[in-house]
Structure formats: structure tokens, C-alpha cells
């Protein structure tokens, strides 16, 4: 009997669908690896997904009903792991794409984890702290029965914070009636968080940039860097690059970008951003430019660290940086990827470049399980080792397989997941 793949129809008909990009990336790798048809189908779809409604009492006494999602993409290599994004544009397909990318990210870092992701369609800036807490607790009441350290472990992502993770952990522990800190990562330190988690993605990005410098000869010290996004990842990276002696010439947030060819005063820009409700506009240490101008400015390194699909068919030909380090998930469209590769621009793919966050989340789970906590030096040493090992493995594959570095990273990770599926007898 022909398999029923009618669930494919449940996809968002938006002009840009990140899950289509994610599937195209998987297809390129499975095809190049020559995987069997059933394996290709298995790997290009989530294995488990849930959608649910979340009724939440608002401060004015009315009820609002939010849409929530949790996707466990592939659990062959271990419990699924992945952040929770709260965003007005969240759809089942954005969550599927992010869960898909998490699968390959965990595999490329050789973590014993599968990939997952969750989200809520909402406008966090319009919610009070009390409303956020009730939404966080409602989310856990809806999916808590599916979560555990050996099944599925959420973490923070865009617009979710350590405080939101703390409310979620508390709700979960209240429901099950015991401590279970490892059920969620990205928690505040007093509740079992890991040292080094808050800027782990940025630290991992710096290790990757250093590896590119050492192995591929692109100088970082004194180099001109442009960073799109000035939040947890982009802001943290700007600070690290500035401290490392790079010249951060442009940074941006959702409201626009700031440019200074002599290098921005990053500590001052971070203070301005924090004081001005996460906006960069009005910062006096540079000239105002648009996010589009930031992406195409004359620089040596470009770090997209905001959202998906910012480098696309229309602007890929104008990117001037010879190196792009993808700190955001899915910042480059499939067409743009091809253009950048043809132009000889090195793109270090998201599944490698931004994997520092999930790696330290994994360390947090390990520490919670042992109930024994590491020093910051231990976390950084272990993170550096994991990131360098992963970079070296991807670099070796890239030397072997002609094409973009993304293809090499996907071939390595897809093969690891495929091997686990095969050993389990899933295909
Ligand atoms: P964040 O919410 O802290 O920051 C996002 C930043 O991007 C903000 O400065 C915001 O103003 C800016 N931004 C939003 N929309 C924009 C737009 N349309 N144009 C330009 N800038 C825009 O989020 P974050 O945690 O820093 O995550 C950023 C990216 O990194 C996301 O793709 C996320 O999935 C990815 N990521 C995050 C982590 C993590 O540990 N936080 C780990 C891996 C990957």
C-alpha cells in the first residue's frame, strides 16, 4: 500500500517558507549521499508534531487564546532538544524548520541528542510580565506530559528568557511533584542553569571565527565586522569580537542599523540598546543606515544574527564580505546560497556556527542529571573542544566534497542521523 503522506498539505502558503529551505538542504545532502528513498522521506519530515490552543487570562480580565507548537523532528540519536520561540510570525512550518535544523546541529556537534523546537504565536512586546508567566505555565500544562530529560527538552530562543524557562520548570515540577531541573535548559543559575549558557552561542561563534582564521587564513584582529541583530546572540558576539580586537563597524536591530567605518564603541552601543527598549536607533557613535545596507556594506566578516531569509536572491550578488558566519538560524535562502558559493564567498552554516548554545544546554542537562556543577572555565574548555572538533570534521568533509561548506556539514550530520535510524531498523 502506498504510504499516506497527506500531512504534507499542512504547510504554510507564505511567499517564503523556511521549512522549504530546510527540506531543500536535507535533499541536497541525502541525494549526494545516495541514501535510499525511504530514508530520504524519513529525514525530510518531522517524526512527531503537536499543535495546541493556550487560553490565557489577560491583565484586563479578558481571555486570549494563543496558538502553540512543539515539534520533535528526529529522535534517533537521543532525546529531542530545542528552543521555544515566541514571535508573531510563528507557524507550524517555522517550528518544523527550526526543529529540522536542530537535528543536524546536534549531530554535527556529535551530541547524543535529537532535534526539536517549539513556539507560540504571540507579540511578546505587548504582554505584561504577568501575562508572560501565565502563557509560559499554560504552555507546560499543554505539553508537559511529553517532556522529560530522556524524551524532549526545551530551551530559550527568540523572545524567551531565563525567567520564562524558570516559570516553565516550576510549572512542570509542580505538575509532577518532584524536582526535574533537566527538563528545561537556559534556566537562571540558582535554579540549575549552567555557567556560560547566557552567551554560549556567541562564544561558540567566536571559536568558529577563530577556526576560520587559523585554518583558512581570514584575519580577524583588526578586521571589519558587520553584525545583523543586537540581541542575545548578535550583542554578545559584538562584545566578544570587540574584545578580541576586531573592528565592529556596523550593528543593527529591528529598528535599523548604525555604521562607523572606524569601529563602533560596542560597550556604549550595548548600554544604549538596553536603555532604549532593545532599539539601536538614536545611538550617536555612528551613522544611521538600513538593515539592507548593513548586509551589503564593505566589510571583511558578515554575521547575520537576527532571523531567517535575510540574504536572498535579490541581495546575494551585493554581499561584499568574503566570509559569512551564520549566527541566526536559516539566514540564507537556497538561491542565495548558490550565488554566494559561485562568487567564492565562504558561508559557515548555521548548524555549525551557532551550535554553541545547544552545546552548553547539553552541558546544563548533564550537570542537572549529576546534580554537580562546573566552573565557567570547565564549560568554556569543553565548549571549545566540541566546537573545534566539529569545525575540523566539517572542514575535512569540505576538502573532500566539492561545493559549499553547508553541503559538507549536512552530509556529515545527515549520515550520522541516518546511521542511527538504520541501526534502529527504521528504514
Ligand atoms: P533576540 O531576540 O535576543 O535578538 C534578535 C535581534 O534581532 C534583536 O536585536 C532584534 O532587534 C533583531 N531583529 C529582529 N527582527 C529583525 C529584522 N527583521 N531585521 C533586523 N534585525 C532584526 O534573539 P537571539 O536569541 O539573539 O537569536 C537570534 C538568532 O539566533 C535567531 O535566528 C535564533 O534562532 C538564533 N539562535 C539563537 C540561539 C540562542 O542561544 N539564543 C542559539 C542558536 C541560534
Coordinates of C-alpha atoms and ligand atoms in Angstrom, one line a residue:
X1 CA 0.0 0.0 0.0
X2 CA 1.3 3.5 -0.9
X3 CA 2.3 5.4 2.3
X4 CA 0.0 8.2 3.3
X5 CA 1.9 11.5 3.2
X6 CA -1.2 13.7 3.2
X7 CA 0.1 15.6 6.2
X8 CA 2.4 17.3 3.8
X9 CA -0.6 19.5 2.8
X10 CA -0.5 21.1 6.2
X11 CA 2.1 23.7 5.2
X12 CA 2.1 27.4 5.3
X13 CA 1.4 29.0 1.9
X14 CA 3.7 32.1 2.6
X15 CA 5.9 33.6 0.0
X16 CA 9.0 32.4 1.9
X17 CA 8.7 29.2 3.9
X18 CA 11.8 28.3 5.9
X19 CA 10.7 24.7 6.0
X20 CA 11.0 24.5 2.2
X21 CA 14.6 25.8 2.6
X22 CA 15.3 23.2 5.3
X23 CA 13.9 20.4 3.2
X24 CA 16.0 21.6 0.2
X25 CA 19.1 21.4 2.3
X26 CA 18.3 17.9 3.5
X27 CA 17.5 16.8 -0.1
X28 CA 20.9 18.1 -1.3
X29 CA 22.7 16.0 1.3
X30 CA 20.6 12.8 1.0
X31 CA 20.9 12.9 -2.7
X32 CA 24.7 13.4 -2.6
X33 CA 25.0 10.6 0.0
X34 CA 22.9 8.4 -2.3
X35 CA 20.5 7.4 0.6
X36 CA 17.6 5.1 -0.1
X37 CA 14.2 6.6 -0.9
X38 CA 12.6 5.6 2.4
X39 CA 15.5 7.2 4.4
X40 CA 15.2 10.4 2.3
X41 CA 11.5 10.6 3.1
X42 CA 12.1 9.9 6.8
X43 CA 14.7 12.7 7.1
X44 CA 12.8 15.4 5.3
X45 CA 9.8 15.4 7.7
X46 CA 9.3 15.7 11.4
X47 CA 8.6 12.4 13.2
X48 CA 6.2 13.9 15.8
X49 CA 4.4 17.3 16.0
X50 CA 1.8 18.8 18.2
X51 CA -0.3 22.0 17.9
X52 CA -2.5 23.3 20.7
X53 CA -4.5 26.2 21.9
X54 CA -3.5 28.1 25.0
X55 CA -6.2 30.0 26.9
X56 CA -4.6 32.8 29.0
X57 CA -6.2 35.3 31.3
X58 CA -5.0 38.8 30.4
X59 CA -4.4 41.6 33.0
X60 CA -7.7 43.3 32.0
X61 CA -9.7 40.2 32.9
X62 CA -10.4 39.0 29.3
X63 CA -9.3 35.6 27.9
X64 CA -6.9 35.4 25.0
X65 CA -6.3 32.1 23.1
X66 CA -2.8 31.6 21.7
X67 CA -1.5 29.0 19.3
X68 CA 1.3 26.8 20.5
X69 CA 3.5 24.2 18.8
X70 CA 6.0 21.5 19.7
X71 CA 7.9 19.5 17.0
X72 CA 10.2 16.6 17.7
X73 CA 11.9 16.2 14.3
X74 CA 14.1 13.1 14.8
X75 CA 14.9 11.3 18.0
X76 CA 17.1 8.5 16.6
X77 CA 20.3 9.8 18.3
X78 CA 18.7 10.8 21.6
X79 CA 16.1 12.9 23.4
X80 CA 15.0 15.8 21.2
X81 CA 16.3 19.2 22.2
X82 CA 15.3 22.6 21.0
X83 CA 14.3 26.1 21.9
X84 CA 10.9 27.9 22.2
X85 CA 10.3 30.9 20.1
X86 CA 7.6 33.5 20.9
X87 CA 7.0 35.5 17.8
X88 CA 4.0 37.0 15.9
X89 CA 5.1 35.1 12.7
X90 CA 5.5 31.7 14.3
X91 CA 3.8 29.0 12.3
X92 CA 3.9 25.2 12.3
X93 CA 6.4 25.5 9.4
X94 CA 8.8 27.8 11.1
X95 CA 8.9 25.4 14.0
X96 CA 9.4 22.4 11.7
X97 CA 12.3 24.2 10.0
X98 CA 13.9 25.1 13.3
X99 CA 13.4 21.6 14.6
X100 CA 14.9 20.2 11.4
X101 CA 18.0 22.4 11.8
X102 CA 18.4 21.4 15.4
X103 CA 18.6 17.8 14.4
X104 CA 21.6 18.4 12.1
X105 CA 23.1 20.9 14.6
X106 CA 23.1 18.3 17.4
X107 CA 24.5 15.7 15.0
X108 CA 27.3 17.9 13.6
X109 CA 28.4 18.6 17.2
X110 CA 28.1 14.8 17.8
X111 CA 25.8 15.5 20.8
X112 CA 23.7 12.4 21.9
X113 CA 20.5 14.4 21.1
X114 CA 17.8 14.6 18.5
X115 CA 16.3 17.9 17.2
X116 CA 13.1 19.6 18.4
X117 CA 11.6 23.0 18.6
X118 CA 8.6 24.8 19.9
X119 CA 6.8 28.1 19.7
X120 CA 3.9 30.3 20.4
X121 CA 2.4 32.8 18.0
X122 CA 2.2 36.0 20.1
X123 CA 3.6 39.5 20.3
X124 CA 5.8 39.4 23.4
X125 CA 6.3 43.2 23.5
X126 CA 2.6 43.6 24.0
X127 CA 2.5 41.2 27.0
X128 CA 3.0 42.2 30.6
X129 CA 5.2 40.1 32.9
X130 CA 2.2 38.5 34.5
X131 CA 0.7 37.6 31.1
X132 CA 4.0 36.1 30.0
X133 CA 4.1 34.0 33.2
X134 CA 0.6 32.7 32.6
X135 CA 1.4 31.9 29.0
X136 CA 4.6 30.1 30.0
X137 CA 2.7 28.0 32.5
X138 CA -0.2 27.3 30.0
X139 CA 2.4 26.0 27.5
X140 CA 3.7 23.5 30.1
X141 CA 0.2 22.4 31.0
X142 CA -0.4 21.7 27.3
X143 CA 2.8 19.7 26.5
X144 CA 4.4 18.9 29.9
X145 CA 3.3 15.3 29.6
X146 CA 5.5 15.0 26.5
X147 CA 8.6 16.5 28.2
X148 CA 11.4 14.9 30.2
X149 CA 15.2 14.7 30.2
X150 CA 15.1 11.4 28.3
X151 CA 12.3 12.4 25.9
X152 CA 12.2 16.1 24.9
X153 CA 13.9 19.2 26.5
X154 CA 13.0 22.8 25.6
X155 CA 15.3 25.8 25.9
X156 CA 15.1 29.5 25.1
X157 CA 15.1 31.1 21.7
X158 CA 14.0 34.3 20.2
X159 CA 11.9 36.3 22.8
X160 CA 12.1 33.6 25.5
X161 CA 14.3 34.3 28.5
X162 CA 15.8 32.5 31.6
X163 CA 12.9 33.9 33.6
X164 CA 10.4 32.2 31.2
X165 CA 12.4 29.0 31.5
X166 CA 12.2 29.3 35.3
X167 CA 8.4 29.6 35.3
X168 CA 8.1 26.7 32.9
X169 CA 10.3 24.5 35.0
X170 CA 8.4 25.4 38.1
X171 CA 5.1 24.5 36.4
X172 CA 6.5 21.2 35.3
X173 CA 7.8 20.3 38.7
X174 CA 4.5 21.3 40.3
X175 CA 2.7 19.0 37.9
X176 CA 5.0 16.0 38.5
X177 CA 5.5 16.7 42.2
X178 CA 9.3 16.4 42.3
X179 CA 12.5 18.1 41.1
X180 CA 13.3 17.6 37.5
X181 CA 15.6 20.5 36.6
X182 CA 17.0 18.9 33.4
X183 CA 13.6 19.1 31.7
X184 CA 14.4 22.5 30.5
X185 CA 17.6 24.4 29.9
X186 CA 18.6 28.0 29.8
X187 CA 17.4 28.4 33.4
X188 CA 18.8 31.0 35.7
X189 CA 21.8 29.9 37.7
X190 CA 20.1 29.5 41.1
X191 CA 17.6 27.0 39.5
X192 CA 20.2 24.8 37.9
X193 CA 21.3 26.8 35.0
X194 CA 24.8 26.3 33.6
X195 CA 27.6 28.9 33.9
X196 CA 28.3 30.2 30.4
X197 CA 24.9 29.4 28.9
X198 CA 23.7 33.1 28.5
X199 CA 26.3 33.9 25.9
X200 CA 27.3 30.4 24.8
X201 CA 26.0 30.9 21.2
X202 CA 28.2 34.0 20.8
X203 CA 31.2 32.3 22.4
X204 CA 30.8 29.3 20.0
X205 CA 30.6 31.8 17.1
X206 CA 33.9 33.4 18.2
X207 CA 35.5 29.9 18.3
X208 CA 34.3 29.2 14.8
X209 CA 35.6 32.6 13.6
X210 CA 39.0 31.8 15.2
X211 CA 39.0 28.4 13.4
X212 CA 38.3 30.1 10.1
X213 CA 41.1 32.5 10.8
X214 CA 43.6 29.7 11.7
X215 CA 42.7 27.1 9.1
X216 CA 41.6 29.3 6.2
X217 CA 43.7 32.4 6.8
X218 CA 41.0 35.1 7.1
X219 CA 42.4 37.6 9.6
X220 CA 40.1 38.6 12.5
X221 CA 42.2 41.0 14.5
X222 CA 41.6 44.5 13.1
X223 CA 39.2 43.1 10.5
X224 CA 35.9 45.0 9.8
X225 CA 32.9 43.1 11.1
X226 CA 29.2 43.8 10.4
X227 CA 26.6 42.1 12.7
X228 CA 22.9 42.0 11.9
X229 CA 20.9 41.6 15.2
X230 CA 22.0 43.0 18.5
X231 CA 20.1 40.7 20.9
X232 CA 21.4 37.7 22.9
X233 CA 23.5 36.3 20.0
X234 CA 24.4 39.4 18.0
X235 CA 25.0 41.7 21.0
X236 CA 27.1 39.0 22.8
X237 CA 29.2 38.4 19.7
X238 CA 29.7 42.1 19.1
X239 CA 31.2 42.4 22.6
X240 CA 33.4 39.3 22.1
X241 CA 34.7 40.5 18.7
X242 CA 35.3 44.0 20.1
X243 CA 37.3 42.5 23.0
X244 CA 39.2 40.2 20.6
X245 CA 40.5 43.2 18.6
X246 CA 38.2 43.1 15.6
X247 CA 36.7 46.4 14.4
X248 CA 32.8 46.1 14.6
X249 CA 31.8 48.7 12.0
X250 CA 28.0 48.0 11.8
X251 CA 25.4 46.6 14.1
X252 CA 21.6 46.5 13.8
X253 CA 18.3 45.8 15.5
X254 CA 14.8 45.5 14.1
X255 CA 14.5 49.4 14.0
X256 CA 17.6 49.9 11.8
X257 CA 21.4 49.9 11.8
X258 CA 24.4 52.0 12.9
X259 CA 27.6 52.3 10.9
X260 CA 31.1 53.7 11.7
X261 CA 34.0 52.9 9.5
X262 CA 36.4 53.5 12.3
X263 CA 34.7 50.9 14.5
X264 CA 31.8 51.3 16.9
X265 CA 32.1 51.7 20.7
X266 CA 30.4 48.4 21.4
X267 CA 30.1 48.7 25.2
X268 CA 28.4 52.1 24.7
X269 CA 26.1 50.7 22.0
X270 CA 25.1 47.8 24.2
X271 CA 24.2 50.3 27.0
X272 CA 22.1 52.4 24.5
X273 CA 20.3 49.2 23.3
X274 CA 19.5 48.1 26.8
X275 CA 18.2 51.5 27.8
X276 CA 16.2 52.1 24.7
X277 CA 13.9 49.0 24.8
X278 CA 16.2 47.0 22.5
X279 CA 16.4 49.6 19.8
X280 CA 19.7 50.9 18.3
X281 CA 18.2 54.0 16.6
X282 CA 19.5 57.2 18.1
X283 CA 22.9 55.9 19.1
X284 CA 25.3 58.7 18.5
X285 CA 28.5 56.8 17.9
X286 CA 27.8 56.2 14.1
X287 CA 25.6 57.0 11.1
X288 CA 22.2 55.5 10.7
X289 CA 21.8 53.0 7.8
X290 CA 19.2 50.4 7.0
X291 CA 19.4 46.7 7.7
X292 CA 19.7 46.1 4.0
X293 CA 22.7 48.5 3.8
X294 CA 24.4 46.7 6.7
X295 CA 24.2 43.3 4.9
X296 CA 25.8 44.7 1.8
X297 CA 28.3 47.1 3.4
X298 CA 32.0 46.8 2.6
X299 CA 33.3 44.6 5.4
X300 CA 35.6 41.5 5.9
X301 CA 33.2 39.4 8.0
X302 CA 29.4 39.4 8.0
X303 CA 27.5 37.8 10.9
X304 CA 23.7 37.6 10.3
X305 CA 22.4 37.1 13.9
X306 CA 18.7 38.1 13.6
X307 CA 16.1 36.0 11.7
X308 CA 15.7 33.7 8.6
X309 CA 15.9 34.6 5.0
X310 CA 17.8 37.9 5.2
X311 CA 20.3 37.0 2.5
X312 CA 18.2 36.2 -0.6
X313 CA 18.2 36.1 -4.3
X314 CA 17.8 39.9 -4.5
X315 CA 20.8 40.9 -2.4
X316 CA 23.2 37.9 -2.6
X317 CA 25.0 39.4 -5.5
X318 CA 25.7 42.6 -3.5
X319 CA 27.2 41.0 -0.4
X320 CA 30.8 42.2 -0.1
X321 CA 32.1 40.2 2.8
X322 CA 34.3 37.3 1.8
X323 CA 33.2 35.4 4.9
X324 CA 29.7 35.0 6.2
X325 CA 29.2 33.3 9.6
X326 CA 25.5 32.3 10.1
X327 CA 24.7 33.1 13.7
X328 CA 20.9 33.1 13.1
X329 CA 19.1 30.0 12.0
X330 CA 18.4 29.9 8.3
X331 CA 19.5 33.5 7.3
X332 CA 20.4 32.4 3.8
X333 CA 17.9 31.2 1.2
X334 CA 18.7 28.3 -1.1
X335 CA 19.1 30.6 -4.2
X336 CA 21.3 33.0 -2.3
X337 CA 23.4 30.1 -1.1
X338 CA 24.1 29.1 -4.7
X339 CA 25.0 32.7 -5.6
X340 CA 27.4 33.2 -2.7
X341 CA 29.1 29.9 -3.4
X342 CA 29.5 30.9 -7.1
X343 CA 31.0 34.2 -6.0
X344 CA 33.6 32.4 -3.8
X345 CA 32.2 33.7 -0.6
X346 CA 32.7 31.3 2.4
X347 CA 29.5 30.7 4.3
X348 CA 29.9 28.9 7.6
X349 CA 26.5 27.3 8.0
X350 CA 24.2 27.9 11.0
X351 CA 24.1 24.3 12.1
X352 CA 27.8 24.7 12.9
X353 CA 28.3 28.4 13.6
X354 CA 25.5 28.8 16.2
X355 CA 25.8 25.4 17.8
X356 CA 27.4 26.8 21.0
X357 CA 24.0 27.4 22.6
X358 CA 22.7 23.9 22.3
X359 CA 26.1 22.5 23.3
X360 CA 26.1 24.4 26.6
X361 CA 22.4 23.5 27.0
X362 CA 23.5 19.8 26.7
X363 CA 26.2 20.6 29.4
X364 CA 23.4 22.0 31.6
X365 CA 21.3 18.8 31.2
X366 CA 24.4 16.7 32.1
X367 CA 25.1 18.9 35.2
X368 CA 21.4 18.7 36.3
X369 CA 21.4 14.9 35.9
X370 CA 24.6 14.6 38.1
X371 CA 23.5 17.5 40.4
X372 CA 27.1 18.7 40.2
X373 CA 28.0 22.0 38.6
X374 CA 31.0 23.0 36.5
X375 CA 33.1 26.2 36.7
X376 CA 33.0 28.7 33.8
X377 CA 36.5 27.6 32.8
X378 CA 35.3 24.0 32.5
X379 CA 32.3 25.0 30.4
X380 CA 34.5 27.1 28.1
X381 CA 37.2 24.4 27.8
X382 CA 34.6 21.7 26.9
X383 CA 32.7 24.0 24.5
X384 CA 36.0 25.0 22.7
X385 CA 36.9 21.3 22.3
X386 CA 33.5 20.4 20.9
X387 CA 33.3 23.4 18.5
X388 CA 36.9 22.8 17.2
X389 CA 36.3 19.1 16.7
X390 CA 33.1 19.8 14.8
X391 CA 34.7 22.5 12.7
X392 CA 37.7 20.2 11.9
X393 CA 35.3 17.4 10.9
X394 CA 33.2 19.7 8.6
X395 CA 36.4 21.3 7.2
X396 CA 37.8 17.8 6.3
X397 CA 34.5 16.9 4.7
X398 CA 34.5 20.2 2.8
X399 CA 38.0 19.4 1.5
X400 CA 36.7 16.0 0.2
X401 CA 33.4 17.1 -1.2
X402 CA 33.3 20.0 -3.8
X403 CA 30.5 22.5 -3.0
X404 CA 29.5 24.9 -0.2
X405 CA 30.6 24.2 3.4
X406 CA 26.9 23.8 4.2
X407 CA 26.7 20.7 2.0
X408 CA 29.7 19.2 3.8
X409 CA 28.2 19.9 7.2
X410 CA 24.8 18.4 6.1
X411 CA 26.5 15.3 4.6
X412 CA 28.3 14.7 7.9
X413 CA 25.3 15.2 10.1
X414 CA 22.7 13.6 7.9
X415 CA 24.9 10.5 7.6
X416 CA 25.2 10.3 11.4
X417 CA 21.4 10.5 11.9
X418 CA 20.8 8.1 9.0
X419 CA 23.2 5.6 10.6
X420 CA 21.2 5.8 13.9
X421 CA 17.9 5.3 12.1
X422 CA 19.4 2.3 10.2
X423 CA 20.7 0.7 13.4
X424 CA 17.2 1.1 15.0
X425 CA 15.7 -0.6 12.0
X426 CA 13.6 2.4 11.0
X427 CA 14.3 2.0 7.2
Ligands
LIG1 P1 17.0 38.1 20.3 O1 15.5 38.2 20.3 O2 17.7 38.2 21.6 O3 17.7 39.1 19.3 C1 17.2 39.2 18.0 C2 17.8 40.5 17.4 O4 17.5 40.6 16.0 C3 17.3 41.8 18.1 O5 18.3 42.8 18.1 C4 16.2 42.3 17.1 O6 16.0 43.7 17.2 C5 16.9 41.9 15.8 N1 15.9 41.7 14.7 C6 14.6 41.2 14.8 N2 14.0 41.2 13.6 C7 14.8 41.8 12.8 C8 14.8 42.2 11.4 N3 13.7 42.0 10.7 N4 15.9 42.8 10.9 C9 17.0 43.0 11.6 N5 17.1 42.7 12.9 C10 16.0 42.1 13.5 O7 17.3 36.7 19.6 P2 18.6 35.8 19.7 O8 18.5 34.8 20.8 O9 19.8 36.7 19.7 O10 18.5 35.0 18.4 C11 18.9 35.5 17.1 C12 19.1 34.4 16.1 O11 20.0 33.4 16.6 C13 17.8 33.6 15.8 O12 17.8 33.2 14.5 C14 17.9 32.4 16.7 O13 17.1 31.3 16.3 C15 19.4 32.1 16.6 N6 19.9 31.3 17.7 C16 19.8 31.7 19.0 C17 20.4 31.0 20.0 C18 20.4 31.4 21.4 O14 21.1 30.7 22.2 N7 19.7 32.5 21.8 C19 21.1 29.8 19.6 C20 21.2 29.4 18.3 C21 20.6 30.2 17.3

